[in-house]
Amino acid sequence: MLTEGKKFIIPHKGKIKKEDRQKLKGHKSAILWFTGLSGSGKSTLAHAVEEKLFEMGVHTYVLDGDNVRRGINKDLGFSEEDRKENIRRIGEISKLFVDAGIIVLSAFISPYRRDREFVRNLVEKDEFIEIYVKCPLEVCETRDVKGLYKKAREGLIKNFTGIDDPYEEPENPEIVVETDKEPLEESVEKIIGYLRKKGYLENL
Ligand SMILES: Nc1ncnc2c1ncn2[C@@H]1O[C@H](COP(=O)(O)OS(=O)(=O)O)[C@@H](OP(=O)(O)O)[C@H]1O
Ligand SMILES: Nc1ncnc2c1ncn2[C@@H]1O[C@H](COP(=O)(O)OP(=O)(O)O)[C@@H](O)[C@H]1O
Protein backbone atom coordinates (compact mmCIF):
# COMPACT_ATOMS: atom_id res chain seq x y z
CA MET A 1 0.00 0.00 0.00
CA LEU A 2 1.11 3.52 -0.80
CA THR A 3 0.61 4.84 2.76
CA GLU A 4 2.59 1.96 4.28
CA GLY A 5 5.61 3.01 2.26
CA LYS A 6 5.65 6.35 4.06
CA LYS A 7 7.51 4.94 7.08
CA PHE A 8 10.42 4.07 4.80
CA ILE A 9 10.75 7.63 3.52
CA ILE A 10 13.60 9.10 5.50
CA PRO A 11 14.39 12.71 4.61
CA HIS A 12 17.88 13.63 3.52
CA LYS A 13 19.07 16.64 5.49
CA GLY A 14 20.70 19.03 3.04
CA LYS A 15 23.24 21.55 4.22
CA ILE A 16 21.52 24.54 2.58
CA LYS A 17 18.49 25.68 4.57
CA LYS A 18 15.54 27.97 3.83
CA GLU A 19 17.26 30.71 5.87
CA ASP A 20 20.37 30.44 3.65
CA ARG A 21 18.26 30.85 0.52
CA GLN A 22 16.46 33.84 2.04
CA LYS A 23 19.78 35.42 2.95
CA LEU A 24 21.05 34.97 -0.60
CA LYS A 25 17.95 36.70 -1.98
CA GLY A 26 17.87 39.47 0.64
CA HIS A 27 14.23 38.99 1.64
CA LYS A 28 12.03 36.62 3.58
CA SER A 29 9.81 34.10 1.85
CA ALA A 30 6.09 33.70 2.44
CA ILE A 31 2.74 32.79 0.95
CA LEU A 32 0.51 35.68 -0.07
CA TRP A 33 -2.85 33.87 -0.17
CA PHE A 34 -5.51 35.72 -2.19
CA THR A 35 -9.04 34.45 -1.51
CA GLY A 36 -12.32 35.79 -2.86
CA LEU A 37 -15.16 35.26 -5.29
CA SER A 38 -14.61 34.66 -8.98
CA GLY A 39 -14.09 38.08 -10.57
CA SER A 40 -13.22 39.77 -7.28
CA GLY A 41 -9.74 40.63 -8.61
CA LYS A 42 -7.45 37.94 -7.17
CA SER A 43 -5.42 37.32 -10.33
CA THR A 44 -5.28 40.98 -11.36
CA LEU A 45 -4.05 41.95 -7.91
CA ALA A 46 -1.60 39.05 -7.51
CA HIS A 47 0.07 39.92 -10.83
CA ALA A 48 0.15 43.64 -10.02
CA VAL A 49 1.78 42.94 -6.64
CA GLU A 50 4.23 40.57 -8.33
CA GLU A 51 5.25 43.29 -10.81
CA LYS A 52 5.91 45.72 -7.99
CA LEU A 53 7.92 43.18 -5.98
CA PHE A 54 9.86 42.12 -9.07
CA GLU A 55 10.89 45.75 -9.70
CA MET A 56 12.19 45.82 -6.13
CA GLY A 57 14.32 42.74 -6.75
CA VAL A 58 12.11 40.22 -4.95
CA HIS A 59 12.00 36.65 -6.23
CA THR A 60 8.31 35.84 -6.77
CA TYR A 61 5.94 33.38 -8.42
CA VAL A 62 2.17 33.50 -9.05
CA LEU A 63 0.12 30.34 -8.70
CA ASP A 64 -3.41 30.58 -10.07
CA GLY A 65 -6.00 28.59 -11.96
CA ASP A 66 -4.17 29.08 -15.25
CA ASN A 67 -1.01 27.27 -14.21
CA VAL A 68 -2.47 24.84 -11.66
CA ARG A 69 -5.92 23.72 -12.78
CA ARG A 70 -4.65 23.11 -16.33
CA GLY A 71 -1.66 21.15 -15.07
CA ILE A 72 -1.05 19.36 -11.80
CA ASN A 73 -4.73 19.64 -10.76
CA LYS A 74 -6.36 18.97 -14.10
CA ASP A 75 -7.98 15.86 -12.63
CA LEU A 76 -10.01 17.97 -10.17
CA GLY A 77 -13.42 19.61 -10.51
CA PHE A 78 -15.46 21.83 -8.20
CA SER A 79 -17.13 19.48 -5.71
CA GLU A 80 -16.36 20.23 -2.06
CA GLU A 81 -13.93 17.29 -1.97
CA ASP A 82 -12.16 18.34 -5.17
CA ARG A 83 -11.82 21.94 -3.99
CA LYS A 84 -10.34 20.63 -0.74
CA GLU A 85 -7.79 18.51 -2.64
CA ASN A 86 -7.09 21.44 -5.01
CA ILE A 87 -6.23 23.68 -2.05
CA ARG A 88 -4.28 20.95 -0.25
CA ARG A 89 -1.99 20.39 -3.24
CA ILE A 90 -1.62 24.14 -3.85
CA GLY A 91 -0.78 24.54 -0.15
CA GLU A 92 1.95 21.91 -0.38
CA ILE A 93 3.35 23.48 -3.56
CA SER A 94 3.26 26.93 -1.93
CA LYS A 95 5.18 25.53 1.03
CA LEU A 96 7.91 24.29 -1.31
CA PHE A 97 8.18 27.79 -2.79
CA VAL A 98 8.61 29.20 0.73
CA ASP A 99 11.34 26.64 1.38
CA ALA A 100 12.97 27.78 -1.87
CA GLY A 101 13.11 31.34 -0.52
CA ILE A 102 10.43 32.75 -2.81
CA ILE A 103 7.40 34.94 -2.15
CA VAL A 104 4.60 32.92 -3.72
CA LEU A 105 1.35 34.63 -4.60
CA SER A 106 -1.44 32.02 -4.59
CA ALA A 107 -4.74 33.24 -6.03
CA PHE A 108 -7.63 30.81 -5.60
CA ILE A 109 -11.26 31.17 -4.58
CA SER A 110 -10.53 28.75 -1.70
CA PRO A 111 -14.10 29.10 -0.42
CA TYR A 112 -13.78 26.93 2.69
CA ARG A 113 -12.28 28.36 5.87
CA ARG A 114 -10.93 25.00 7.01
CA ASP A 115 -9.04 24.48 3.74
CA ARG A 116 -7.38 27.90 4.07
CA GLU A 117 -6.55 27.13 7.71
CA PHE A 118 -5.00 23.86 6.55
CA VAL A 119 -2.57 25.82 4.38
CA ARG A 120 -1.90 28.34 7.16
CA ASN A 121 -0.89 25.46 9.42
CA LEU A 122 1.51 23.97 6.85
CA VAL A 123 4.02 26.79 7.31
CA GLU A 124 5.43 28.94 10.13
CA LYS A 125 3.23 31.59 11.73
CA ASP A 126 4.49 34.60 9.78
CA GLU A 127 4.78 32.72 6.48
CA PHE A 128 1.07 32.74 5.61
CA ILE A 129 -0.54 36.08 4.81
CA GLU A 130 -4.22 35.81 4.06
CA ILE A 131 -5.53 38.54 1.77
CA TYR A 132 -9.28 38.79 1.51
CA VAL A 133 -10.10 40.20 -1.92
CA LYS A 134 -13.48 41.54 -0.96
CA CYS A 135 -16.03 42.47 -3.58
CA PRO A 136 -19.84 42.12 -3.51
CA LEU A 137 -21.28 39.30 -5.58
CA GLU A 138 -23.35 41.79 -7.61
CA VAL A 139 -20.18 43.61 -8.71
CA CYS A 140 -18.35 40.37 -9.58
CA GLU A 141 -21.39 39.29 -11.53
CA THR A 142 -21.57 42.58 -13.40
CA ARG A 143 -17.87 42.30 -14.26
CA ASP A 144 -18.42 38.68 -15.36
CA VAL A 145 -14.87 38.58 -16.75
CA LYS A 146 -15.21 35.07 -18.16
CA GLY A 147 -18.98 34.96 -18.77
CA LEU A 148 -19.31 32.18 -16.18
CA TYR A 149 -21.84 33.93 -13.88
CA LYS A 150 -24.23 34.19 -16.82
CA LYS A 151 -23.79 30.48 -17.51
CA ALA A 152 -24.27 29.69 -13.82
CA ARG A 153 -27.50 31.75 -13.70
CA GLU A 154 -28.71 29.88 -16.78
CA GLY A 155 -28.01 26.61 -14.98
CA LEU A 156 -25.31 25.62 -17.47
CA ILE A 157 -22.66 25.51 -14.69
CA LYS A 158 -23.59 23.87 -11.40
CA ASN A 159 -22.05 24.54 -7.98
CA PHE A 160 -20.77 27.97 -8.94
CA THR A 161 -19.32 29.84 -5.96
CA GLY A 162 -21.65 32.58 -4.77
CA ILE A 163 -24.57 31.32 -6.86
CA ASP A 164 -25.30 27.79 -5.72
CA ASP A 165 -22.11 27.00 -3.80
CA PRO A 166 -20.80 28.61 -0.60
CA TYR A 167 -18.06 31.16 0.02
CA GLU A 168 -16.95 31.42 3.64
CA GLU A 169 -15.51 34.88 4.32
CA PRO A 170 -12.19 35.02 6.20
CA GLU A 171 -12.65 35.86 9.88
CA ASN A 172 -9.20 37.27 10.66
CA PRO A 173 -7.33 37.91 7.43
CA GLU A 174 -4.03 39.76 7.68
CA ILE A 175 -5.15 42.13 4.88
CA VAL A 176 -8.51 43.08 3.37
CA VAL A 177 -8.74 44.85 0.02
CA GLU A 178 -12.06 46.11 -1.32
CA THR A 179 -11.79 46.08 -5.08
CA ASP A 180 -15.16 47.77 -5.66
CA LYS A 181 -14.12 50.72 -3.49
CA GLU A 182 -10.38 51.23 -3.93
CA PRO A 183 -8.32 51.50 -7.13
CA LEU A 184 -5.95 48.63 -7.92
CA GLU A 185 -2.87 50.76 -7.03
CA GLU A 186 -4.24 51.37 -3.54
CA SER A 187 -4.72 47.64 -2.92
CA VAL A 188 -1.19 46.97 -4.23
CA GLU A 189 0.27 49.62 -1.90
CA LYS A 190 -1.64 48.16 1.05
CA ILE A 191 0.00 44.78 0.47
CA ILE A 192 3.50 46.13 -0.21
CA GLY A 193 3.15 48.40 2.85
CA TYR A 194 2.25 45.39 5.00
CA LEU A 195 5.32 43.47 3.78
CA ARG A 196 7.60 46.44 4.48
CA LYS A 197 6.15 47.13 7.93
CA LYS A 198 6.40 43.50 9.01
CA GLY A 199 10.03 43.24 7.87
CA TYR A 200 9.66 40.83 4.95
CA LEU A 201 11.65 43.13 2.67
CA GLU A 202 14.05 44.63 5.19
CA ASN A 203 17.31 43.74 3.42
CA LEU A 204 16.36 45.25 0.08
N1 LIG B 1 -18.25 25.83 -10.19
C1 LIG B 1 -17.32 26.78 -10.19
N2 LIG B 1 -17.18 27.59 -9.11
C2 LIG B 1 -16.22 28.54 -9.12
N3 LIG B 1 -15.36 28.76 -10.14
C3 LIG B 1 -15.46 27.96 -11.23
C4 LIG B 1 -16.44 26.96 -11.31
N4 LIG B 1 -16.30 26.32 -12.50
C5 LIG B 1 -15.28 26.91 -13.15
N5 LIG B 1 -14.77 27.91 -12.40
C6 LIG B 1 -13.58 28.70 -12.78
O1 LIG B 1 -12.50 28.16 -12.01
C7 LIG B 1 -11.86 29.17 -11.26
C8 LIG B 1 -11.79 28.81 -9.77
O2 LIG B 1 -10.80 27.87 -9.53
P1 LIG B 1 -10.12 27.76 -8.10
O3 LIG B 1 -9.09 26.70 -8.20
O4 LIG B 1 -9.69 29.10 -7.66
O5 LIG B 1 -11.35 27.27 -7.19
S1 LIG B 1 -11.34 26.65 -5.73
O6 LIG B 1 -10.36 27.41 -4.94
O7 LIG B 1 -10.97 25.24 -5.83
O8 LIG B 1 -12.71 26.80 -5.21
C9 LIG B 1 -12.66 30.42 -11.41
O9 LIG B 1 -11.70 31.37 -11.78
P2 LIG B 1 -11.56 32.82 -11.13
O10 LIG B 1 -12.62 33.59 -11.82
O11 LIG B 1 -10.19 33.23 -11.51
O12 LIG B 1 -11.74 32.77 -9.65
C10 LIG B 1 -13.67 30.17 -12.51
O13 LIG B 1 -13.25 30.82 -13.68
N1 LIG C 1 -9.52 47.45 -7.76
C1 LIG C 1 -9.49 46.38 -8.56
N2 LIG C 1 -8.68 45.35 -8.25
C2 LIG C 1 -8.65 44.25 -9.05
N3 LIG C 1 -9.41 44.08 -10.15
C3 LIG C 1 -10.24 45.09 -10.50
C4 LIG C 1 -10.33 46.27 -9.71
N4 LIG C 1 -11.24 47.07 -10.27
C5 LIG C 1 -11.69 46.43 -11.37
N5 LIG C 1 -11.10 45.24 -11.52
C6 LIG C 1 -11.38 44.31 -12.63
O1 LIG C 1 -12.04 43.15 -12.10
C7 LIG C 1 -11.69 42.00 -12.85
C8 LIG C 1 -11.14 40.95 -11.90
O2 LIG C 1 -10.83 39.78 -12.61
P1 LIG C 1 -9.79 38.72 -12.10
O3 LIG C 1 -8.55 39.38 -11.64
O4 LIG C 1 -9.68 37.67 -13.17
O5 LIG C 1 -10.57 38.13 -10.81
P2 LIG C 1 -10.41 36.72 -10.11
O6 LIG C 1 -9.00 36.25 -10.33
O7 LIG C 1 -10.73 36.97 -8.67
O8 LIG C 1 -11.42 35.82 -10.77
C9 LIG C 1 -10.67 42.44 -13.89
O9 LIG C 1 -11.33 42.66 -15.12
C10 LIG C 1 -10.13 43.74 -13.31
O10 LIG C 1 -9.68 44.62 -14.32
CSV table of C-alpha atoms and ligand atoms in Angstrom, one decimal:
chain,number,residue,atom,x,y,z
A,1,MET,CA,0.0,0.0,0.0
A,2,LEU,CA,1.1,3.5,-0.8
A,3,THR,CA,0.6,4.8,2.8
A,4,GLU,CA,2.6,2.0,4.3
A,5,GLY,CA,5.6,3.0,2.3
A,6,LYS,CA,5.7,6.4,4.1
A,7,LYS,CA,7.5,4.9,7.1
A,8,PHE,CA,10.4,4.1,4.8
A,9,ILE,CA,10.8,7.6,3.5
A,10,ILE,CA,13.6,9.1,5.5
A,11,PRO,CA,14.4,12.7,4.6
A,12,HIS,CA,17.9,13.6,3.5
A,13,LYS,CA,19.1,16.6,5.5
A,14,GLY,CA,20.7,19.0,3.0
A,15,LYS,CA,23.2,21.6,4.2
A,16,ILE,CA,21.5,24.5,2.6
A,17,LYS,CA,18.5,25.7,4.6
A,18,LYS,CA,15.5,28.0,3.8
A,19,GLU,CA,17.3,30.7,5.9
A,20,ASP,CA,20.4,30.4,3.7
A,21,ARG,CA,18.3,30.8,0.5
A,22,GLN,CA,16.5,33.8,2.0
A,23,LYS,CA,19.8,35.4,3.0
A,24,LEU,CA,21.0,35.0,-0.6
A,25,LYS,CA,17.9,36.7,-2.0
A,26,GLY,CA,17.9,39.5,0.6
A,27,HIS,CA,14.2,39.0,1.6
A,28,LYS,CA,12.0,36.6,3.6
A,29,SER,CA,9.8,34.1,1.9
A,30,ALA,CA,6.1,33.7,2.4
A,31,ILE,CA,2.7,32.8,1.0
A,32,LEU,CA,0.5,35.7,-0.1
A,33,TRP,CA,-2.8,33.9,-0.2
A,34,PHE,CA,-5.5,35.7,-2.2
A,35,THR,CA,-9.0,34.5,-1.5
A,36,GLY,CA,-12.3,35.8,-2.9
A,37,LEU,CA,-15.2,35.3,-5.3
A,38,SER,CA,-14.6,34.7,-9.0
A,39,GLY,CA,-14.1,38.1,-10.6
A,40,SER,CA,-13.2,39.8,-7.3
A,41,GLY,CA,-9.7,40.6,-8.6
A,42,LYS,CA,-7.5,37.9,-7.2
A,43,SER,CA,-5.4,37.3,-10.3
A,44,THR,CA,-5.3,41.0,-11.4
A,45,LEU,CA,-4.0,42.0,-7.9
A,46,ALA,CA,-1.6,39.1,-7.5
A,47,HIS,CA,0.1,39.9,-10.8
A,48,ALA,CA,0.2,43.6,-10.0
A,49,VAL,CA,1.8,42.9,-6.6
A,50,GLU,CA,4.2,40.6,-8.3
A,51,GLU,CA,5.3,43.3,-10.8
A,52,LYS,CA,5.9,45.7,-8.0
A,53,LEU,CA,7.9,43.2,-6.0
A,54,PHE,CA,9.9,42.1,-9.1
A,55,GLU,CA,10.9,45.7,-9.7
A,56,MET,CA,12.2,45.8,-6.1
A,57,GLY,CA,14.3,42.7,-6.7
A,58,VAL,CA,12.1,40.2,-5.0
A,59,HIS,CA,12.0,36.7,-6.2
A,60,THR,CA,8.3,35.8,-6.8
A,61,TYR,CA,5.9,33.4,-8.4
A,62,VAL,CA,2.2,33.5,-9.0
A,63,LEU,CA,0.1,30.3,-8.7
A,64,ASP,CA,-3.4,30.6,-10.1
A,65,GLY,CA,-6.0,28.6,-12.0
A,66,ASP,CA,-4.2,29.1,-15.2
A,67,ASN,CA,-1.0,27.3,-14.2
A,68,VAL,CA,-2.5,24.8,-11.7
A,69,ARG,CA,-5.9,23.7,-12.8
A,70,ARG,CA,-4.7,23.1,-16.3
A,71,GLY,CA,-1.7,21.1,-15.1
A,72,ILE,CA,-1.0,19.4,-11.8
A,73,ASN,CA,-4.7,19.6,-10.8
A,74,LYS,CA,-6.4,19.0,-14.1
A,75,ASP,CA,-8.0,15.9,-12.6
A,76,LEU,CA,-10.0,18.0,-10.2
A,77,GLY,CA,-13.4,19.6,-10.5
A,78,PHE,CA,-15.5,21.8,-8.2
A,79,SER,CA,-17.1,19.5,-5.7
A,80,GLU,CA,-16.4,20.2,-2.1
A,81,GLU,CA,-13.9,17.3,-2.0
A,82,ASP,CA,-12.2,18.3,-5.2
A,83,ARG,CA,-11.8,21.9,-4.0
A,84,LYS,CA,-10.3,20.6,-0.7
A,85,GLU,CA,-7.8,18.5,-2.6
A,86,ASN,CA,-7.1,21.4,-5.0
A,87,ILE,CA,-6.2,23.7,-2.1
A,88,ARG,CA,-4.3,20.9,-0.2
A,89,ARG,CA,-2.0,20.4,-3.2
A,90,ILE,CA,-1.6,24.1,-3.8
A,91,GLY,CA,-0.8,24.5,-0.2
A,92,GLU,CA,1.9,21.9,-0.4
A,93,ILE,CA,3.4,23.5,-3.6
A,94,SER,CA,3.3,26.9,-1.9
A,95,LYS,CA,5.2,25.5,1.0
A,96,LEU,CA,7.9,24.3,-1.3
A,97,PHE,CA,8.2,27.8,-2.8
A,98,VAL,CA,8.6,29.2,0.7
A,99,ASP,CA,11.3,26.6,1.4
A,100,ALA,CA,13.0,27.8,-1.9
A,101,GLY,CA,13.1,31.3,-0.5
A,102,ILE,CA,10.4,32.7,-2.8
A,103,ILE,CA,7.4,34.9,-2.2
A,104,VAL,CA,4.6,32.9,-3.7
A,105,LEU,CA,1.4,34.6,-4.6
A,106,SER,CA,-1.4,32.0,-4.6
A,107,ALA,CA,-4.7,33.2,-6.0
A,108,PHE,CA,-7.6,30.8,-5.6
A,109,ILE,CA,-11.3,31.2,-4.6
A,110,SER,CA,-10.5,28.8,-1.7
A,111,PRO,CA,-14.1,29.1,-0.4
A,112,TYR,CA,-13.8,26.9,2.7
A,113,ARG,CA,-12.3,28.4,5.9
A,114,ARG,CA,-10.9,25.0,7.0
A,115,ASP,CA,-9.0,24.5,3.7
A,116,ARG,CA,-7.4,27.9,4.1
A,117,GLU,CA,-6.5,27.1,7.7
A,118,PHE,CA,-5.0,23.9,6.6
A,119,VAL,CA,-2.6,25.8,4.4
A,120,ARG,CA,-1.9,28.3,7.2
A,121,ASN,CA,-0.9,25.5,9.4
A,122,LEU,CA,1.5,24.0,6.9
A,123,VAL,CA,4.0,26.8,7.3
A,124,GLU,CA,5.4,28.9,10.1
A,125,LYS,CA,3.2,31.6,11.7
A,126,ASP,CA,4.5,34.6,9.8
A,127,GLU,CA,4.8,32.7,6.5
A,128,PHE,CA,1.1,32.7,5.6
A,129,ILE,CA,-0.5,36.1,4.8
A,130,GLU,CA,-4.2,35.8,4.1
A,131,ILE,CA,-5.5,38.5,1.8
A,132,TYR,CA,-9.3,38.8,1.5
A,133,VAL,CA,-10.1,40.2,-1.9
A,134,LYS,CA,-13.5,41.5,-1.0
A,135,CYS,CA,-16.0,42.5,-3.6
A,136,PRO,CA,-19.8,42.1,-3.5
A,137,LEU,CA,-21.3,39.3,-5.6
A,138,GLU,CA,-23.3,41.8,-7.6
A,139,VAL,CA,-20.2,43.6,-8.7
A,140,CYS,CA,-18.4,40.4,-9.6
A,141,GLU,CA,-21.4,39.3,-11.5
A,142,THR,CA,-21.6,42.6,-13.4
A,143,ARG,CA,-17.9,42.3,-14.3
A,144,ASP,CA,-18.4,38.7,-15.4
A,145,VAL,CA,-14.9,38.6,-16.8
A,146,LYS,CA,-15.2,35.1,-18.2
A,147,GLY,CA,-19.0,35.0,-18.8
A,148,LEU,CA,-19.3,32.2,-16.2
A,149,TYR,CA,-21.8,33.9,-13.9
A,150,LYS,CA,-24.2,34.2,-16.8
A,151,LYS,CA,-23.8,30.5,-17.5
A,152,ALA,CA,-24.3,29.7,-13.8
A,153,ARG,CA,-27.5,31.8,-13.7
A,154,GLU,CA,-28.7,29.9,-16.8
A,155,GLY,CA,-28.0,26.6,-15.0
A,156,LEU,CA,-25.3,25.6,-17.5
A,157,ILE,CA,-22.7,25.5,-14.7
A,158,LYS,CA,-23.6,23.9,-11.4
A,159,ASN,CA,-22.1,24.5,-8.0
A,160,PHE,CA,-20.8,28.0,-8.9
A,161,THR,CA,-19.3,29.8,-6.0
A,162,GLY,CA,-21.6,32.6,-4.8
A,163,ILE,CA,-24.6,31.3,-6.9
A,164,ASP,CA,-25.3,27.8,-5.7
A,165,ASP,CA,-22.1,27.0,-3.8
A,166,PRO,CA,-20.8,28.6,-0.6
A,167,TYR,CA,-18.1,31.2,0.0
A,168,GLU,CA,-17.0,31.4,3.6
A,169,GLU,CA,-15.5,34.9,4.3
A,170,PRO,CA,-12.2,35.0,6.2
A,171,GLU,CA,-12.7,35.9,9.9
A,172,ASN,CA,-9.2,37.3,10.7
A,173,PRO,CA,-7.3,37.9,7.4
A,174,GLU,CA,-4.0,39.8,7.7
A,175,ILE,CA,-5.1,42.1,4.9
A,176,VAL,CA,-8.5,43.1,3.4
A,177,VAL,CA,-8.7,44.9,0.0
A,178,GLU,CA,-12.1,46.1,-1.3
A,179,THR,CA,-11.8,46.1,-5.1
A,180,ASP,CA,-15.2,47.8,-5.7
A,181,LYS,CA,-14.1,50.7,-3.5
A,182,GLU,CA,-10.4,51.2,-3.9
A,183,PRO,CA,-8.3,51.5,-7.1
A,184,LEU,CA,-5.9,48.6,-7.9
A,185,GLU,CA,-2.9,50.8,-7.0
A,186,GLU,CA,-4.2,51.4,-3.5
A,187,SER,CA,-4.7,47.6,-2.9
A,188,VAL,CA,-1.2,47.0,-4.2
A,189,GLU,CA,0.3,49.6,-1.9
A,190,LYS,CA,-1.6,48.2,1.1
A,191,ILE,CA,0.0,44.8,0.5
A,192,ILE,CA,3.5,46.1,-0.2
A,193,GLY,CA,3.2,48.4,2.8
A,194,TYR,CA,2.2,45.4,5.0
A,195,LEU,CA,5.3,43.5,3.8
A,196,ARG,CA,7.6,46.4,4.5
A,197,LYS,CA,6.1,47.1,7.9
A,198,LYS,CA,6.4,43.5,9.0
A,199,GLY,CA,10.0,43.2,7.9
A,200,TYR,CA,9.7,40.8,4.9
A,201,LEU,CA,11.7,43.1,2.7
A,202,GLU,CA,14.1,44.6,5.2
A,203,ASN,CA,17.3,43.7,3.4
A,204,LEU,CA,16.4,45.3,0.1
B,1,LIG,N1,-18.3,25.8,-10.2
B,1,LIG,C1,-17.3,26.8,-10.2
B,1,LIG,N2,-17.2,27.6,-9.1
B,1,LIG,C2,-16.2,28.5,-9.1
B,1,LIG,N3,-15.4,28.8,-10.1
B,1,LIG,C3,-15.5,28.0,-11.2
B,1,LIG,C4,-16.4,27.0,-11.3
B,1,LIG,N4,-16.3,26.3,-12.5
B,1,LIG,C5,-15.3,26.9,-13.1
B,1,LIG,N5,-14.8,27.9,-12.4
B,1,LIG,C6,-13.6,28.7,-12.8
B,1,LIG,O1,-12.5,28.2,-12.0
B,1,LIG,C7,-11.9,29.2,-11.3
B,1,LIG,C8,-11.8,28.8,-9.8
B,1,LIG,O2,-10.8,27.9,-9.5
B,1,LIG,P1,-10.1,27.8,-8.1
B,1,LIG,O3,-9.1,26.7,-8.2
B,1,LIG,O4,-9.7,29.1,-7.7
B,1,LIG,O5,-11.3,27.3,-7.2
B,1,LIG,S1,-11.3,26.6,-5.7
B,1,LIG,O6,-10.4,27.4,-4.9
B,1,LIG,O7,-11.0,25.2,-5.8
B,1,LIG,O8,-12.7,26.8,-5.2
B,1,LIG,C9,-12.7,30.4,-11.4
B,1,LIG,O9,-11.7,31.4,-11.8
B,1,LIG,P2,-11.6,32.8,-11.1
B,1,LIG,O10,-12.6,33.6,-11.8
B,1,LIG,O11,-10.2,33.2,-11.5
B,1,LIG,O12,-11.7,32.8,-9.7
B,1,LIG,C10,-13.7,30.2,-12.5
B,1,LIG,O13,-13.3,30.8,-13.7
B,2,LIG,N1,-9.5,47.4,-7.8
B,2,LIG,C1,-9.5,46.4,-8.6
B,2,LIG,N2,-8.7,45.3,-8.3
B,2,LIG,C2,-8.7,44.2,-9.1
B,2,LIG,N3,-9.4,44.1,-10.2
B,2,LIG,C3,-10.2,45.1,-10.5
B,2,LIG,C4,-10.3,46.3,-9.7
B,2,LIG,N4,-11.2,47.1,-10.3
B,2,LIG,C5,-11.7,46.4,-11.4
B,2,LIG,N5,-11.1,45.2,-11.5
B,2,LIG,C6,-11.4,44.3,-12.6
B,2,LIG,O1,-12.0,43.2,-12.1
B,2,LIG,C7,-11.7,42.0,-12.9
B,2,LIG,C8,-11.1,40.9,-11.9
B,2,LIG,O2,-10.8,39.8,-12.6
B,2,LIG,P1,-9.8,38.7,-12.1
B,2,LIG,O3,-8.6,39.4,-11.6
B,2,LIG,O4,-9.7,37.7,-13.2
B,2,LIG,O5,-10.6,38.1,-10.8
B,2,LIG,P2,-10.4,36.7,-10.1
B,2,LIG,O6,-9.0,36.3,-10.3
B,2,LIG,O7,-10.7,37.0,-8.7
B,2,LIG,O8,-11.4,35.8,-10.8
B,2,LIG,C9,-10.7,42.4,-13.9
B,2,LIG,O9,-11.3,42.7,-15.1
B,2,LIG,C10,-10.1,43.7,-13.3
B,2,LIG,O10,-9.7,44.6,-14.3
